Amino acid sequence: MDLRGSRLVLGFGVFVFVATLLDLLTIGVLRSWDHHVIPVARPAGEPSSTWWQALADLGGFAVLTAVLVGTALLHLYRRRPVRQLVRAAVWIAIIEAAIWLTKLAVGRTPPRSHVDRLGDGGMSWPSGHTADSLALLLIAVTLLTTAGTRLDRLTVWAVPVISAGVAVATVHLHYHWPTDTLGGWSLGLVLGLLARRSLRNHTPDAH
């Protein structure tokens, strides 16, 4: 992805994030759509599926930690600069702080609470699984690939698709409202691309 393309995608991500947040606060079209997809008052019992759960878990702590640790070990094995791992760790801390501070500020209750309220201590918006799967996997593939290669181009487009799958799974399992995942996906896209640009701008193979 060239610089111009990166800027366009970043702008798109910011637009989606802001638009989704404003819609949430004003009870707009998207928030109404949430209640069509997952009615607040619905029959007892929650959907479950081993396959859907496995897909949702791709954005979970255990899987992403394993991927990041494996990435760090391979990075060191290949004798690449340790400072790149330090920079990546800083970005991971920034990403996690941004996600959790946003969750705390919005305070949206999740579908499984059978209510949809803001500022009520909920942690549903934005979806952390969706945001993390996009942002952290982008960091991982950036460390593992060389700028401009076919593998680099393939992975940078594959990660958002994987994250979209995580988003669909969390909605199917009623962990999140659909707009939670839109907010998480767009936030993860923006933060992940910013981290990617930062890492690439400070690597010997950047060009």
Backbone as CSV, one residue per row, in Angstrom:
resi,resn,N_x,N_y,N_z,CA_x,CA_y,CA_z,C_x,C_y,C_z
1,MET,0.837,-1.184,0.000,0.000,0.000,0.000,0.885,1.252,0.000
2,ASP,0.739,2.120,-1.027,1.564,3.311,-1.102,1.067,4.368,-0.120
3,LEU,1.833,5.487,-0.048,1.510,6.528,0.932,0.140,7.127,0.691
4,ARG,-0.187,7.391,-0.583,-1.493,7.970,-0.885,-2.616,7.018,-0.501
5,GLY,-2.433,5.738,-0.860,-3.448,4.751,-0.509,-3.610,4.623,0.985
6,SER,-2.505,4.676,1.709,-2.545,4.594,3.162,-3.327,5.759,3.756
7,ARG,-3.117,6.956,3.209,-3.832,8.127,3.707,-5.326,8.024,3.444
8,LEU,-5.679,7.511,2.277,-7.096,7.352,1.951,-7.769,6.365,2.903
9,VAL,-7.088,5.254,3.166,-7.659,4.247,4.069,-7.754,4.790,5.491
10,LEU,-6.727,5.531,5.913,-6.770,6.162,7.239,-7.951,7.121,7.335
11,GLY,-8.130,7.934,6.305,-9.262,8.862,6.301,-10.593,8.140,6.356
12,PHE,-10.683,7.040,5.615,-11.906,6.232,5.637,-12.163,5.691,7.036
13,GLY,-11.116,5.184,7.687,-11.264,4.642,9.034,-11.723,5.692,10.032
14,VAL,-11.127,6.883,9.965,-11.523,7.971,10.871,-12.988,8.346,10.633
15,PHE,-13.373,8.436,9.352,-14.755,8.794,9.023,-15.744,7.787,9.598
16,VAL,-15.472,6.495,9.397,-16.384,5.450,9.891,-16.473,5.497,11.416
17,PHE,-15.326,5.679,12.082,-15.318,5.719,13.539,-16.149,6.889,14.058
18,VAL,-15.912,8.077,13.528,-16.634,9.269,13.994,-18.123,9.170,13.663
19,ALA,-18.440,8.714,12.457,-19.839,8.600,12.053,-20.581,7.592,12.919
20,THR,-19.940,6.477,13.219,-20.575,5.452,14.061,-20.779,5.963,15.476
21,LEU,-19.804,6.684,16.007,-19.928,7.231,17.357,-21.048,8.263,17.435
22,LEU,-21.119,9.158,16.458,-22.179,10.165,16.450,-23.555,9.511,16.328
23,ASP,-23.658,8.488,15.486,-24.921,7.771,15.335,-25.325,7.106,16.650
24,LEU,-24.329,6.563,17.345,-24.599,5.919,18.627,-25.140,6.917,19.642
25,LEU,-24.527,8.084,19.699,-24.910,9.092,20.684,-26.272,9.716,20.383
26,THR,-26.639,9.765,19.100,-27.893,10.405,18.707,-29.016,9.406,18.430
27,ILE,-28.745,8.127,18.697,-29.711,7.038,18.417,-30.160,7.132,16.966
28,GLY,-29.193,7.073,16.084,-29.463,7.201,14.661,-29.816,5.897,13.988
29,VAL,-29.638,5.891,12.665,-30.039,4.746,11.845,-29.273,3.484,12.222
30,LEU,-27.979,3.616,12.434,-27.173,2.434,12.727,-27.541,1.818,14.071
31,ARG,-27.780,2.650,15.073,-28.148,2.105,16.386,-29.519,1.435,16.330
32,SER,-30.410,1.987,15.524,-31.713,1.334,15.333,-31.530,0.000,14.628
33,TRP,-30.582,-0.042,13.700,-30.276,-1.289,12.987,-29.770,-2.346,13.955
34,ASP,-29.012,-1.928,14.958,-28.550,-2.867,15.988,-29.710,-3.680,16.549
35,HIS,-30.820,-3.004,16.821,-31.951,-3.650,17.487,-32.776,-4.504,16.529
36,HIS,-32.571,-4.307,15.229,-33.191,-5.218,14.265,-32.377,-6.505,14.163
37,VAL,-31.064,-6.361,14.244,-30.188,-7.538,14.157,-30.261,-8.350,15.442
38,ILE,-30.196,-7.669,16.577,-30.274,-8.328,17.880,-31.337,-7.605,18.704
39,PRO,-32.584,-8.070,18.677,-33.626,-7.419,19.469,-33.263,-7.401,20.950
40,VAL,-33.548,-6.280,21.616,-33.236,-6.179,23.044,-34.046,-7.198,23.828
41,ALA,-35.319,-7.301,23.530,-36.171,-8.298,24.190,-36.258,-9.516,23.267
42,ARG,-35.531,-10.552,23.568,-35.497,-11.729,22.719,-35.697,-12.987,23.565
43,PRO,-35.998,-14.105,22.947,-36.207,-15.334,23.709,-34.980,-15.702,24.528
44,ALA,-35.206,-16.424,25.601,-34.099,-16.870,26.453,-33.193,-17.797,25.666
45,GLY,-31.953,-17.820,26.073,-30.990,-18.683,25.398,-30.130,-17.890,24.436
46,GLU,-28.870,-18.156,24.421,-27.926,-17.439,23.575,-27.402,-18.359,22.480
47,PRO,-27.137,-17.818,21.286,-26.581,-18.650,20.216,-25.179,-19.124,20.577
48,SER,-24.841,-20.295,20.149,-23.500,-20.812,20.413,-23.090,-21.711,19.252
49,SER,-21.817,-21.770,19.019,-21.272,-22.608,17.961,-19.773,-22.678,18.154
50,THR,-19.233,-23.877,18.065,-17.799,-24.044,18.216,-17.048,-23.260,17.150
51,TRP,-17.551,-23.298,15.912,-16.865,-22.611,14.826,-16.937,-21.094,14.990
52,TRP,-18.112,-20.576,15.339,-18.238,-19.134,15.549,-17.381,-18.683,16.725
53,GLN,-17.328,-19.490,17.769,-16.513,-19.139,18.927,-15.031,-19.135,18.568
54,ALA,-14.614,-20.109,17.762,-13.218,-20.163,17.344,-12.852,-18.931,16.521
55,LEU,-13.771,-18.491,15.662,-13.518,-17.295,14.864,-13.434,-16.057,15.749
56,ALA,-14.344,-15.935,16.703,-14.306,-14.799,17.628,-13.021,-14.792,18.440
57,ASP,-12.535,-15.982,18.791,-11.325,-16.092,19.618,-10.068,-15.618,18.905
58,LEU,-10.125,-15.473,17.580,-8.969,-14.936,16.859,-8.655,-13.507,17.311
59,GLY,-9.640,-12.855,17.892,-9.420,-11.509,18.416,-9.246,-11.488,19.919
60,GLY,-9.116,-12.643,20.522,-9.002,-12.744,21.974,-7.573,-12.653,22.464
61,PHE,-7.437,-12.516,23.769,-6.134,-12.321,24.411,-5.185,-13.471,24.141
62,ALA,-5.639,-14.710,24.284,-4.757,-15.868,24.173,-4.149,-15.986,22.778
63,VAL,-4.993,-15.896,21.754,-4.507,-16.062,20.381,-3.579,-14.922,19.989
64,LEU,-3.980,-13.690,20.265,-3.160,-12.550,19.859,-1.840,-12.499,20.630
65,THR,-1.864,-12.892,21.896,-0.617,-12.942,22.668,0.333,-13.966,22.067
66,ALA,-0.196,-15.136,21.702,0.633,-16.176,21.086,1.222,-15.686,19.769
67,VAL,0.422,-14.997,18.963,0.909,-14.476,17.684,2.009,-13.437,17.904
68,LEU,1.799,-12.534,18.857,2.784,-11.481,19.100,4.078,-12.026,19.695
69,VAL,3.964,-12.991,20.599,5.168,-13.607,21.170,5.932,-14.355,20.079
70,GLY,5.221,-15.107,19.258,5.866,-15.813,18.155,6.536,-14.849,17.185
71,THR,5.873,-13.737,16.917,6.433,-12.713,16.033,7.726,-12.144,16.615
72,ALA,7.713,-11.852,17.921,8.899,-11.297,18.582,10.067,-12.282,18.541
73,LEU,9.786,-13.552,18.802,10.848,-14.565,18.790,11.445,-14.724,17.391
74,LEU,10.590,-14.737,16.372,11.083,-14.862,15.003,11.874,-13.618,14.603
75,HIS,11.408,-12.468,15.051,12.116,-11.210,14.781,13.532,-11.262,15.348
76,LEU,13.645,-11.752,16.576,14.961,-11.863,17.210,15.812,-12.932,16.528
77,TYR,15.185,-14.039,16.157,15.914,-15.121,15.477,16.516,-14.639,14.156
78,ARG,15.803,-13.760,13.483,16.273,-13.228,12.202,17.254,-12.064,12.394
79,ARG,17.548,-11.755,13.660,18.515,-10.715,14.020,18.125,-9.345,13.481
80,ARG,16.861,-9.071,13.581,16.386,-7.746,13.204,16.483,-6.830,14.427
81,PRO,16.458,-5.511,14.216,16.692,-4.573,15.321,15.723,-4.730,16.493
82,VAL,16.295,-4.813,17.686,15.470,-4.921,18.893,14.635,-3.665,19.081
83,ARG,15.155,-2.543,18.617,14.412,-1.288,18.786,13.055,-1.335,18.086
84,GLN,12.947,-2.168,17.044,11.663,-2.309,16.368,10.643,-3.004,17.267
85,LEU,11.107,-3.967,18.049,10.207,-4.621,19.001,9.785,-3.650,20.090
86,VAL,10.698,-2.810,20.520,10.362,-1.810,21.536,9.313,-0.841,20.997
87,ARG,9.529,-0.397,19.766,8.555,0.514,19.143,7.196,-0.179,18.995
88,ALA,7.219,-1.438,18.601,5.966,-2.184,18.465,5.271,-2.320,19.814
89,ALA,6.044,-2.571,20.877,5.460,-2.701,22.219,4.809,-1.395,22.664
90,VAL,5.441,-0.281,22.328,4.861,1.027,22.663,3.536,1.213,21.939
91,TRP,3.504,0.844,20.678,2.264,0.970,19.908,1.167,0.049,20.449
92,ILE,1.549,-1.136,20.867,0.554,-2.046,21.451,-0.042,-1.430,22.708
93,ALA,0.797,-0.806,23.543,0.310,-0.150,24.752,-0.628,1.005,24.401
94,ILE,-0.271,1.774,23.377,-1.125,2.886,22.944,-2.471,2.370,22.457
95,ILE,-2.434,1.317,21.668,-3.667,0.741,21.118,-4.590,0.247,22.228
96,GLU,-4.029,-0.508,23.174,-4.852,-1.039,24.257,-5.430,0.088,25.116
97,ALA,-4.620,1.112,25.375,-5.109,2.246,26.160,-6.248,2.961,25.433
98,ALA,-6.083,3.162,24.118,-7.117,3.848,23.338,-8.429,3.069,23.344
99,ILE,-8.335,1.761,23.186,-9.546,0.928,23.170,-10.262,0.984,24.514
100,TRP,-9.519,0.780,25.597,-10.158,0.716,26.913,-10.636,2.070,27.399
101,LEU,-9.930,3.135,27.079,-10.406,4.465,27.465,-11.688,4.826,26.716
102,THR,-11.764,4.423,25.447,-12.983,4.671,24.674,-14.148,3.867,25.234
103,LYS,-13.893,2.610,25.576,-14.932,1.784,26.182,-15.456,2.426,27.469
104,LEU,-14.541,2.880,28.308,-14.936,3.484,29.577,-15.726,4.770,29.361
105,ALA,-15.306,5.565,28.381,-15.978,6.845,28.125,-17.397,6.642,27.607
106,VAL,-17.586,5.636,26.735,-18.914,5.392,26.158,-19.800,4.606,27.117
107,GLY,-19.245,3.571,27.728,-19.977,2.802,28.730,-21.214,2.089,28.224
108,ARG,-21.174,1.565,27.005,-22.357,0.906,26.439,-22.521,-0.513,26.968
109,THR,-23.749,-0.862,27.280,-24.050,-2.210,27.752,-24.115,-3.175,26.568
110,PRO,-23.699,-4.443,26.751,-23.677,-5.418,25.663,-25.048,-6.051,25.440
111,PRO,-25.252,-6.713,24.297,-26.539,-7.356,24.010,-26.991,-8.336,25.076
112,ARG,-26.056,-9.061,25.668,-26.432,-10.083,26.650,-26.961,-9.495,27.949
113,SER,-26.874,-8.175,28.096,-27.459,-7.525,29.284,-28.954,-7.291,29.093
114,HIS,-29.455,-7.478,27.862,-30.864,-7.261,27.510,-31.290,-5.801,27.619
115,VAL,-30.328,-4.894,27.662,-30.618,-3.459,27.595,-29.547,-2.829,26.716
116,ASP,-29.848,-1.627,26.222,-28.881,-0.895,25.424,-28.782,0.519,25.983
117,ARG,-27.791,0.720,26.842,-27.617,2.019,27.482,-26.171,2.479,27.332
118,LEU,-26.002,3.793,27.348,-24.675,4.389,27.348,-24.376,4.942,28.729
119,GLY,-23.105,5.023,29.074,-22.711,5.567,30.365,-23.212,4.763,31.542
120,ASP,-23.383,3.464,31.319,-23.950,2.613,32.362,-22.946,1.543,32.808
121,GLY,-21.670,1.826,32.627,-20.648,0.886,33.074,-20.367,-0.254,32.131
122,GLY,-21.018,-0.282,30.969,-20.764,-1.342,30.003,-19.448,-1.120,29.272
123,MET,-18.962,-2.174,28.618,-17.687,-2.099,27.898,-17.852,-2.623,26.473
124,SER,-19.033,-2.392,25.888,-19.350,-3.024,24.617,-18.858,-2.246,23.397
125,TRP,-18.825,-0.905,23.488,-18.424,-0.094,22.323,-17.119,0.614,22.604
126,PRO,-16.136,0.457,21.742,-16.097,-0.392,20.552,-15.690,-1.819,20.907
127,SER,-15.875,-2.722,19.966,-15.501,-4.121,20.179,-13.983,-4.262,20.272
128,GLY,-13.503,-4.691,21.427,-12.072,-4.881,21.610,-11.532,-6.027,20.784
129,HIS,-12.305,-7.111,20.650,-11.858,-8.243,19.835,-11.624,-7.809,18.387
130,THR,-12.564,-7.019,17.870,-12.445,-6.570,16.486,-11.268,-5.619,16.311
131,ALA,-11.162,-4.636,17.202,-10.073,-3.658,17.105,-8.715,-4.318,17.278
132,ASP,-8.590,-5.170,18.272,-7.312,-5.829,18.534,-6.899,-6.745,17.387
133,SER,-7.854,-7.506,16.858,-7.502,-8.437,15.782,-6.971,-7.692,14.567
134,LEU,-7.465,-6.481,14.325,-6.992,-5.728,13.176,-5.666,-5.027,13.476
135,ALA,-5.640,-4.265,14.552,-4.445,-3.471,14.860,-3.235,-4.335,15.212
136,LEU,-3.430,-5.314,16.075,-2.281,-6.114,16.531,-1.771,-7.062,15.453
137,LEU,-2.687,-7.603,14.648,-2.222,-8.452,13.547,-1.499,-7.629,12.483
138,LEU,-1.916,-6.374,12.286,-1.184,-5.507,11.361,0.242,-5.269,11.855
139,ILE,0.384,-5.089,13.157,1.728,-4.931,13.721,2.546,-6.196,13.490
140,ALA,1.941,-7.342,13.720,2.657,-8.610,13.554,3.129,-8.804,12.116
141,VAL,2.228,-8.607,11.148,2.625,-8.849,9.752,3.621,-7.795,9.269
142,THR,3.565,-6.604,9.849,4.537,-5.574,9.481,5.935,-5.968,9.929
143,LEU,6.037,-6.553,11.111,7.334,-7.011,11.611,7.841,-8.234,10.848
144,LEU,6.927,-9.059,10.372,7.314,-10.327,9.753,7.619,-10.222,8.267
145,THR,7.144,-9.175,7.616,7.312,-9.070,6.165,8.225,-7.903,5.796
146,THR,8.659,-7.910,4.552,9.502,-6.845,4.021,8.665,-5.932,3.143
147,ALA,8.826,-4.635,3.316,8.036,-3.652,2.578,8.126,-3.877,1.068
148,GLY,6.966,-3.827,0.403,6.931,-3.914,-1.050,6.872,-5.306,-1.624
149,THR,7.017,-6.343,-0.794,6.965,-7.711,-1.305,5.523,-8.149,-1.506
150,ARG,5.360,-9.232,-2.266,4.011,-9.756,-2.511,3.359,-10.198,-1.207
151,LEU,4.143,-10.822,-0.338,3.603,-11.260,0.950,3.144,-10.072,1.783
152,ASP,3.896,-9.001,1.746,3.525,-7.788,2.481,2.201,-7.239,1.974
153,ARG,2.048,-7.155,0.663,0.804,-6.626,0.076,-0.380,-7.537,0.367
154,LEU,-0.139,-8.839,0.345,-1.221,-9.788,0.601,-1.701,-9.699,2.047
155,THR,-0.762,-9.683,2.984,-1.149,-9.699,4.401,-1.808,-8.403,4.839
156,VAL,-1.383,-7.275,4.266,-1.965,-6.007,4.705,-3.437,-5.899,4.296
157,TRP,-3.830,-6.622,3.259,-5.242,-6.653,2.888,-5.982,-7.816,3.534
158,ALA,-5.267,-8.886,3.859,-5.909,-10.055,4.473,-6.323,-9.783,5.916
159,VAL,-5.521,-9.019,6.648,-5.808,-8.776,8.068,-7.165,-8.110,8.282
160,PRO,-7.529,-7.053,7.548,-8.863,-6.462,7.753,-10.000,-7.441,7.473
161,VAL,-9.780,-8.363,6.535,-10.813,-9.372,6.238,-10.963,-10.330,7.413
162,ILE,-9.836,-10.757,7.980,-9.876,-11.632,9.154,-10.597,-10.925,10.304
163,SER,-10.280,-9.656,10.498,-10.910,-8.890,11.563,-12.411,-8.746,11.336
164,ALA,-12.816,-8.584,10.082,-14.245,-8.512,9.778,-14.933,-9.825,10.139
165,GLY,-14.245,-10.945,9.928,-14.794,-12.233,10.331,-14.964,-12.329,11.836
166,VAL,-13.984,-11.825,12.574,-14.092,-11.776,14.040,-15.307,-10.941,14.444
167,ALA,-15.495,-9.812,13.766,-16.630,-8.937,14.068,-17.964,-9.653,13.878
168,VAL,-18.103,-10.330,12.751,-19.348,-11.050,12.473,-19.596,-12.118,13.540
169,ALA,-18.541,-12.807,13.951,-18.687,-13.862,14.956,-19.146,-13.300,16.297
170,THR,-18.593,-12.158,16.712,-18.985,-11.597,18.011,-20.440,-11.114,17.986
171,VAL,-20.894,-10.656,16.821,-22.309,-10.269,16.703,-23.195,-11.511,16.722
172,HIS,-22.797,-12.539,15.998,-23.578,-13.785,15.962,-23.732,-14.381,17.365
173,LEU,-22.683,-14.287,18.162,-22.705,-14.841,19.516,-23.322,-13.893,20.542
174,HIS,-23.778,-12.711,20.064,-24.414,-11.704,20.930,-23.456,-11.122,21.970
175,TYR,-22.161,-11.132,21.638,-21.208,-10.460,22.520,-21.237,-8.950,22.289
176,HIS,-21.532,-8.571,21.039,-21.520,-7.162,20.666,-22.685,-6.822,19.754
177,TRP,-23.117,-5.546,19.812,-24.025,-4.999,18.817,-23.237,-4.793,17.522
178,PRO,-23.911,-4.807,16.367,-23.192,-4.580,15.111,-22.369,-3.293,15.092
179,THR,-22.911,-2.204,15.627,-22.156,-0.947,15.592,-20.949,-0.967,16.533
180,ASP,-20.955,-1.847,17.516,-19.746,-2.021,18.345,-18.595,-2.488,17.475
181,THR,-18.912,-3.401,16.557,-17.855,-3.953,15.712,-17.425,-2.963,14.630
182,LEU,-18.371,-2.119,14.160,-17.989,-1.071,13.213,-17.020,-0.093,13.872
183,GLY,-17.339,0.283,15.111,-16.441,1.169,15.848,-15.099,0.521,16.104
184,GLY,-15.095,-0.749,16.493,-13.855,-1.457,16.764,-13.028,-1.660,15.513
185,TRP,-13.680,-2.012,14.402,-12.958,-2.259,13.153,-12.296,-0.978,12.655
186,SER,-13.032,0.118,12.685,-12.472,1.382,12.203,-11.369,1.886,13.121
187,LEU,-11.543,1.742,14.436,-10.497,2.156,15.369,-9.245,1.304,15.188
188,GLY,-9.428,-0.003,15.047,-8.296,-0.895,14.824,-7.581,-0.586,13.519
189,LEU,-8.352,-0.231,12.491,-7.756,0.095,11.197,-6.875,1.336,11.310
190,VAL,-7.394,2.377,11.940,-6.637,3.626,12.077,-5.375,3.418,12.912
191,LEU,-5.533,2.805,14.073,-4.384,2.611,14.961,-3.369,1.635,14.363
192,GLY,-3.866,0.581,13.722,-2.971,-0.393,13.113,-2.158,0.197,11.971
193,LEU,-2.799,1.024,11.141,-2.072,1.640,10.038,-1.075,2.679,10.524
194,LEU,-1.433,3.419,11.564,-0.482,4.374,12.135,0.736,3.645,12.704
195,ALA,0.483,2.526,13.382,1.594,1.734,13.915,2.441,1.180,12.780
196,ARG,1.799,0.696,11.753,2.518,0.131,10.595,3.416,1.180,9.946
197,ARG,2.881,2.377,9.741,3.674,3.450,9.131,4.853,3.817,10.027
198,SER,4.621,3.860,11.325,5.699,4.192,12.257,6.799,3.137,12.210
199,LEU,6.408,1.872,12.209,7.391,0.792,12.167,8.149,0.766,10.844
200,ARG,7.441,0.980,9.751,8.076,0.936,8.438,9.002,2.136,8.221
201,ASN,8.654,3.270,8.791,9.491,4.462,8.635,10.800,4.372,9.403
202,HIS,10.899,3.362,10.275,12.105,3.220,11.099,12.766,1.854,10.914
203,THR,12.527,1.229,9.759,13.183,-0.049,9.462,14.193,0.136,8.350
204,PRO,15.279,-0.649,8.352,16.291,-0.525,7.336,15.764,-0.788,5.924
205,ASP,14.687,-1.623,5.821,14.210,-1.970,4.489,13.074,-1.070,4.025
206,ALA,12.749,-0.027,4.844,11.659,0.870,4.444,12.066,1.642,3.191
207,HIS,11.080,1.816,2.310,11.339,2.619,1.127,10.035,3.149,0.574
